[in-house]
């Protein structure tokens, strides 16, 4: 299969998702060694999971398939430029490349506008629309200290 074939599969998933009313118009596939190893479509509304974006669903499936928490030597094909959450998940998964079709501007034109999240990230915590309040830091630091000193940890 070609790169175009992989992208067409991500696009097909996005169209099917709309037609079957599973979630938003987004699809993604993960490819390794020239083969699709995982597929994902947006399942936010059908699964009542705000993190069930196409890329996240595909990453979860690919990691299960590979029995790994990283997508070494994999590529992700997604029907739309990833949102901030998916972008973070993609960076954590560490694929070698990402291909996308629609842009975030295209998504904004159909009311999937993530610009406010990008703007919120840049703000001081006290100026964000969603209130943040720190508490029990000293107690929480115990886990961090334990992790730092752990000799048999699996780093990622």
XYZ file of N, CA and C in Angstrom:
468
model
N 0.849 -1.199 0.000
C 0.000 0.000 0.000
C 0.880 1.243 0.000
N 0.366 2.311 -0.562
C 1.098 3.575 -0.640
C 0.671 4.513 0.495
N 1.415 5.595 0.654
C 1.048 6.620 1.640
C -0.361 7.121 1.371
N -0.681 7.302 0.113
C -2.019 7.781 -0.250
C -3.090 6.777 0.165
N -2.798 5.489 0.018
C -3.750 4.454 0.434
C -3.984 4.502 1.943
N -2.918 4.699 2.702
C -3.064 4.780 4.154
C -3.907 5.993 4.539
N -3.641 7.129 3.871
C -4.422 8.332 4.168
C -5.871 8.143 3.733
N -6.077 7.494 2.620
C -7.463 7.248 2.179
C -8.210 6.387 3.194
N -7.518 5.480 3.863
C -8.173 4.671 4.891
C -8.551 5.541 6.091
N -7.669 6.443 6.493
C -8.005 7.364 7.590
C -9.205 8.227 7.199
N -9.219 8.698 5.973
C -10.332 9.518 5.487
C -11.614 8.684 5.420
N -11.498 7.447 4.940
C -12.671 6.563 4.872
C -13.269 6.370 6.269
N -12.399 6.174 7.261
C -12.876 6.020 8.638
C -13.604 7.276 9.115
N -13.098 8.449 8.730
C -13.738 9.703 9.154
C -15.125 9.850 8.532
N -15.243 9.483 7.269
C -16.540 9.572 6.577
C -17.517 8.551 7.157
N -17.042 7.318 7.351
C -17.880 6.271 7.941
C -18.359 6.675 9.335
N -17.492 7.343 10.071
C -17.844 7.774 11.422
C -19.033 8.739 11.416
N -19.017 9.639 10.453
C -20.131 10.586 10.308
C -21.394 9.835 9.891
N -21.255 8.970 8.894
C -22.412 8.238 8.367
C -23.066 7.353 9.429
N -22.261 6.750 10.293
C -22.793 5.849 11.323
C -23.079 6.559 12.644
N -22.804 7.878 12.688
C -23.075 8.692 13.867
C -22.347 8.167 15.121
N -21.089 7.759 14.924
C -20.280 7.236 16.025
C -19.612 8.373 16.791
N -19.275 9.432 16.082
C -18.593 10.575 16.695
C -18.255 11.589 15.626
N -17.283 12.436 15.930
C -16.893 13.486 15.001
C -16.236 12.948 13.740
N -16.029 13.825 12.753
C -15.539 13.430 11.436
C -14.019 13.246 11.366
N -13.520 12.306 12.165
C -12.074 12.115 12.258
C -11.725 10.628 12.246
N -10.661 10.300 11.509
C -10.174 8.927 11.446
C -8.657 8.923 11.442
N -8.070 7.810 11.894
C -6.613 7.695 11.931
C -6.204 6.233 11.807
N -5.031 6.024 11.240
C -4.451 4.688 11.203
C -2.990 4.777 11.620
N -2.503 3.681 12.194
C -1.088 3.556 12.536
C -0.502 2.493 11.623
N 0.629 2.825 11.024
C 1.275 1.953 10.050
C 2.675 1.582 10.542
N 3.006 0.305 10.409
C 4.363 -0.157 10.706
C 4.760 -1.156 9.629
N 5.955 -0.986 9.123
C 6.486 -1.882 8.092
C 5.537 -2.022 6.903
N 4.917 -0.895 6.521
C 4.071 -0.886 5.344
C 2.705 -1.522 5.523
N 2.303 -1.777 6.780
C 1.001 -2.388 7.044
C 0.257 -1.602 8.112
N -1.062 -1.507 7.956
C -1.887 -0.880 8.989
C -1.967 -1.850 10.165
N -1.537 -1.368 11.342
C -1.611 -2.212 12.536
C -2.732 -1.782 13.476
N -3.280 -0.578 13.245
C -4.377 -0.107 14.092
C -5.168 0.966 13.371
N -6.457 0.998 13.689
C -7.362 2.010 13.150
C -8.064 2.688 14.314
N -8.436 3.944 14.103
C -9.206 4.646 15.120
C -10.126 5.657 14.487
N -11.265 5.844 15.096
C -12.170 6.914 14.683
C -12.623 7.626 15.948
N -13.098 8.829 15.773
C -13.550 9.606 16.924
C -14.768 8.923 17.537
N -14.673 8.607 18.832
C -15.748 7.910 19.539
C -16.193 8.677 20.788
N -15.960 9.975 20.783
C -16.259 10.795 21.959
C -17.718 10.637 22.390
N -18.643 10.846 21.473
C -20.058 10.836 21.857
C -20.607 9.425 22.031
N -20.104 8.460 21.263
C -20.632 7.102 21.374
C -20.084 6.355 22.587
N -18.924 6.780 23.090
C -18.340 6.107 24.258
C -18.385 6.975 25.516
N -18.910 8.203 25.371
C -18.913 9.153 26.491
C -17.522 9.330 27.077
N -16.547 9.443 26.186
C -15.145 9.596 26.575
C -14.547 10.772 25.816
N -14.316 11.895 26.489
C -13.791 13.068 25.791
C -12.369 12.874 25.261
N -11.684 11.806 25.692
C -10.341 11.546 25.168
C -10.340 10.577 23.992
N -11.495 10.095 23.570
C -11.575 9.084 22.513
C -11.533 9.712 21.122
N -10.514 10.528 20.888
C -10.292 11.096 19.556
C -9.677 10.013 18.681
N -9.783 10.171 17.381
C -9.320 9.143 16.438
C -7.858 8.763 16.667
N -7.003 9.757 16.828
C -5.578 9.467 17.010
C -5.322 8.710 18.308
N -5.993 9.102 19.378
C -5.807 8.437 20.673
C -6.302 7.000 20.597
N -7.455 6.787 19.976
C -7.999 5.430 19.821
C -7.011 4.576 19.016
N -6.492 5.120 17.930
C -5.544 4.380 17.094
C -4.245 4.092 17.844
N -3.756 5.063 18.588
C -2.526 4.863 19.369
C -2.732 3.765 20.405
N -3.859 3.796 21.096
C -4.135 2.762 22.104
C -4.164 1.378 21.475
N -4.835 1.262 20.329
C -4.925 -0.034 19.644
C -3.551 -0.494 19.153
N -2.766 0.430 18.602
C -1.438 0.081 18.096
C -0.524 -0.378 19.230
N -0.589 0.298 20.352
C 0.246 -0.090 21.485
C -0.133 -1.472 22.009
N -1.430 -1.780 22.009
C -1.862 -3.137 22.382
C -1.302 -4.157 21.401
N -1.408 -3.839 20.121
C -0.927 -4.748 19.080
C 0.577 -4.993 19.205
N 1.330 -3.937 19.501
C 2.782 -4.039 19.594
C 3.266 -4.468 20.982
N 2.342 -4.481 21.936
C 2.710 -4.755 23.333
C 3.827 -3.807 23.780
N 3.612 -2.531 23.523
C 4.603 -1.504 23.819
C 3.895 -0.182 24.121
N 4.556 0.672 24.884
C 3.989 1.995 25.157
C 4.535 3.049 24.200
N 5.294 2.612 23.208
C 5.818 3.524 22.197
C 5.564 2.957 20.809
N 5.446 3.838 19.848
C 5.204 3.436 18.467
C 6.481 3.558 17.643
N 7.509 2.848 18.086
C 8.790 2.876 17.385
C 8.607 2.466 15.925
N 9.232 3.232 15.033
C 9.213 2.946 13.592
C 7.809 2.917 12.998
N 6.869 3.603 13.616
C 5.495 3.681 13.098
C 5.223 5.055 12.514
N 4.223 5.103 11.672
C 3.718 6.354 11.126
C 2.239 6.452 11.467
N 1.777 7.668 11.677
C 0.357 7.908 11.928
C -0.196 8.715 10.762
N -1.306 8.252 10.234
C -2.041 8.958 9.183
C -3.364 9.377 9.803
N -3.633 10.666 9.781
C -4.847 11.162 10.405
C -5.591 12.089 9.446
N -6.900 11.999 9.485
C -7.707 12.755 8.531
C -7.687 14.257 8.797
N -7.156 14.661 9.956
C -7.103 16.093 10.279
C -5.876 16.372 11.139
N -5.337 17.560 10.990
C -4.236 18.007 11.834
C -4.630 17.815 13.303
N -3.793 17.169 14.098
C -4.175 16.821 15.466
C -4.453 18.027 16.368
N -5.427 17.840 17.266
C -5.738 18.839 18.287
C -4.624 18.827 19.337
N -4.637 19.763 20.286
C -3.580 19.789 21.305
C -3.471 18.492 22.113
N -4.580 17.882 22.478
C -4.528 16.632 23.243
C -3.888 15.528 22.415
N -4.325 15.386 21.176
C -3.793 14.340 20.309
C -2.327 14.602 19.978
N -1.985 15.853 19.798
C -0.596 16.202 19.536
C 0.286 15.748 20.701
N -0.172 16.001 21.922
C 0.571 15.540 23.092
C 0.684 14.029 23.123
N -0.414 13.329 22.844
C -0.399 11.861 22.841
C 0.551 11.339 21.763
N 0.550 11.981 20.620
C 1.431 11.554 19.528
C 2.891 11.721 19.936
N 3.229 12.845 20.528
C 4.615 13.041 20.960
C 5.016 12.008 22.013
N 4.128 11.697 22.942
C 4.422 10.675 23.952
C 4.577 9.299 23.311
N 3.825 9.015 22.257
C 3.893 7.705 21.600
C 5.155 7.556 20.746
N 5.724 8.657 20.326
C 6.987 8.686 19.588
C 6.986 7.950 18.236
N 6.005 8.209 17.379
C 6.100 7.635 16.027
C 7.201 8.364 15.262
N 7.558 7.823 14.103
C 8.621 8.484 13.333
C 8.095 9.602 12.439
N 6.778 9.568 12.114
C 6.224 10.622 11.261
C 4.708 10.640 11.374
N 4.135 11.817 11.123
C 2.682 11.990 11.110
C 2.293 12.637 9.781
N 1.273 12.080 9.165
C 0.692 12.650 7.945
C -0.731 13.076 8.282
N -1.175 14.214 7.750
C -2.542 14.666 8.010
C -3.162 15.211 6.728
N -4.492 15.235 6.697
C -5.220 15.720 5.519
C -5.791 17.117 5.796
N -6.934 17.203 6.471
C -7.531 18.507 6.776
C -6.653 19.278 7.762
N -6.772 20.600 7.732
C -6.012 21.449 8.655
C -6.859 21.818 9.870
N -6.198 22.368 10.894
C -6.956 22.816 12.065
C -7.881 23.974 11.689
N -7.528 24.734 10.656
C -8.412 25.801 10.175
C -9.672 25.194 9.551
N -9.501 24.116 8.792
C -10.658 23.417 8.215
C -11.577 22.933 9.337
N -10.987 22.390 10.400
C -11.777 21.894 11.540
C -12.505 23.041 12.238
N -11.841 24.162 12.385
C -12.467 25.321 13.035
C -13.681 25.798 12.243
N -13.626 25.663 10.937
C -14.740 26.111 10.094
C -15.996 25.260 10.267
N -15.858 24.066 10.873
C -17.044 23.247 11.165
C -17.234 23.116 12.686
N -16.741 24.117 13.415
C -16.931 24.251 14.866
C -16.116 23.286 15.718
N -15.007 22.772 15.194
C -14.028 22.050 15.993
C -12.813 22.962 16.107
N -12.936 23.984 16.942
C -11.907 25.009 17.049
C -11.142 24.840 18.356
N -9.874 24.512 18.243
C -9.026 24.286 19.413
C -8.171 25.491 19.770
N -8.356 26.601 19.061
C -7.510 27.764 19.297
C -7.568 28.225 20.754
N -8.741 28.131 21.372
C -8.855 28.578 22.754
C -7.969 27.748 23.687
N -7.747 26.470 23.364
C -6.867 25.637 24.200
C -5.425 26.102 24.057
N -5.002 26.363 22.815
C -3.650 26.884 22.616
C -3.453 28.182 23.402
N -4.463 29.039 23.394
C -4.377 30.307 24.121
C -4.349 30.081 25.631
N -5.153 29.161 26.136
C -5.192 28.867 27.566
C -3.842 28.342 28.062
N -3.192 27.521 27.272
C -1.898 26.951 27.659
C -0.881 28.055 27.932
N -0.958 29.115 27.167
C -0.005 30.219 27.303
C -0.268 31.105 28.524
N -1.465 31.025 29.093
C -1.829 31.898 30.209
C -1.266 31.401 31.537
N -1.067 32.334 32.442
C -0.757 32.001 33.823
C -1.944 31.228 34.392
N -1.682 30.261 35.253
C -2.768 29.447 35.823
C -3.901 30.287 36.404
N -3.567 31.402 37.017
C -4.584 32.251 37.642
C -5.466 32.980 36.631
N -5.058 32.996 35.371
C -5.811 33.734 34.355
C -6.605 32.828 33.417
N -6.563 31.535 33.657
C -7.288 30.603 32.790
C -8.777 30.603 33.123
N -9.569 30.233 32.119
C -11.028 30.184 32.309
C -11.434 29.075 33.274
N -10.673 27.986 33.288
C -10.923 26.885 34.212
C -10.028 27.089 35.434
N -10.623 27.258 36.617
C -9.801 27.509 37.804
C -8.899 26.323 38.154
N -7.659 26.631 38.509
C -6.696 25.644 38.985
C -6.281 26.035 40.394
N -6.224 25.074 41.302
C -5.795 25.336 42.671
C -4.858 24.221 43.110
N -3.651 24.597 43.512
C -2.673 23.610 43.967
C -2.943 23.254 45.422
N -2.769 21.961 45.751
C -2.913 21.532 47.134
C -2.117 20.249 47.387
N -1.674 20.064 48.604
C -0.981 18.871 49.101
C 0.267 18.508 48.295
N 1.018 19.527 47.865
C 2.223 19.291 47.072
C 3.226 18.436 47.819
N 3.475 18.735 49.081
C 4.483 17.978 49.835
C 4.135 16.498 49.891
N 2.859 16.176 50.064
C 2.441 14.772 50.082
C 2.619 14.134 48.702
N 2.305 14.881 47.678
C 2.402 14.365 46.314
C 3.850 14.166 45.880
N 4.759 14.974 46.419
C 6.166 14.857 46.051
C 6.772 13.515 46.467
N 6.155 12.820 47.395
C 6.663 11.508 47.823
C 6.736 10.565 46.622
N 5.707 10.534 45.810
C 5.713 9.661 44.623
C 6.852 10.050 43.684
N 7.100 11.344 43.499
C 8.178 11.795 42.624
C 9.536 11.394 43.185
N 9.711 11.551 44.481
C 10.981 11.155 45.121
C 11.179 9.651 45.002
N 10.123 8.883 45.218
C 10.218 7.430 45.090
C 10.593 7.039 43.659
N 9.995 7.709 42.677
C 10.305 7.433 41.274
C 11.771 7.756 40.970
N 12.214 8.902 41.440
C 13.593 9.320 41.180
C 14.588 8.307 41.735
N 14.287 7.724 42.871
C 15.206 6.799 43.529
C 14.993 5.343 43.138
N 13.978 5.052 42.359
C 13.641 3.680 41.992
C 14.688 3.128 41.016
N 15.279 2.015 41.331
C 16.337 1.463 40.481
C 15.787 0.583 39.355
N 14.589 0.075 39.488
C 14.053 -0.848 38.478
C 12.902 -0.235 37.668
N 12.896 1.108 37.566
C 11.821 1.755 36.820
C 11.999 1.576 35.315
N 10.890 1.586 34.623
C 10.887 1.547 33.170
C 10.669 2.983 32.711
N 11.719 3.586 32.215
C 11.628 4.998 31.819
C 10.959 5.143 30.472
N 10.319 6.284 30.288
C 9.684 6.591 29.015
C 9.766 8.051 28.732
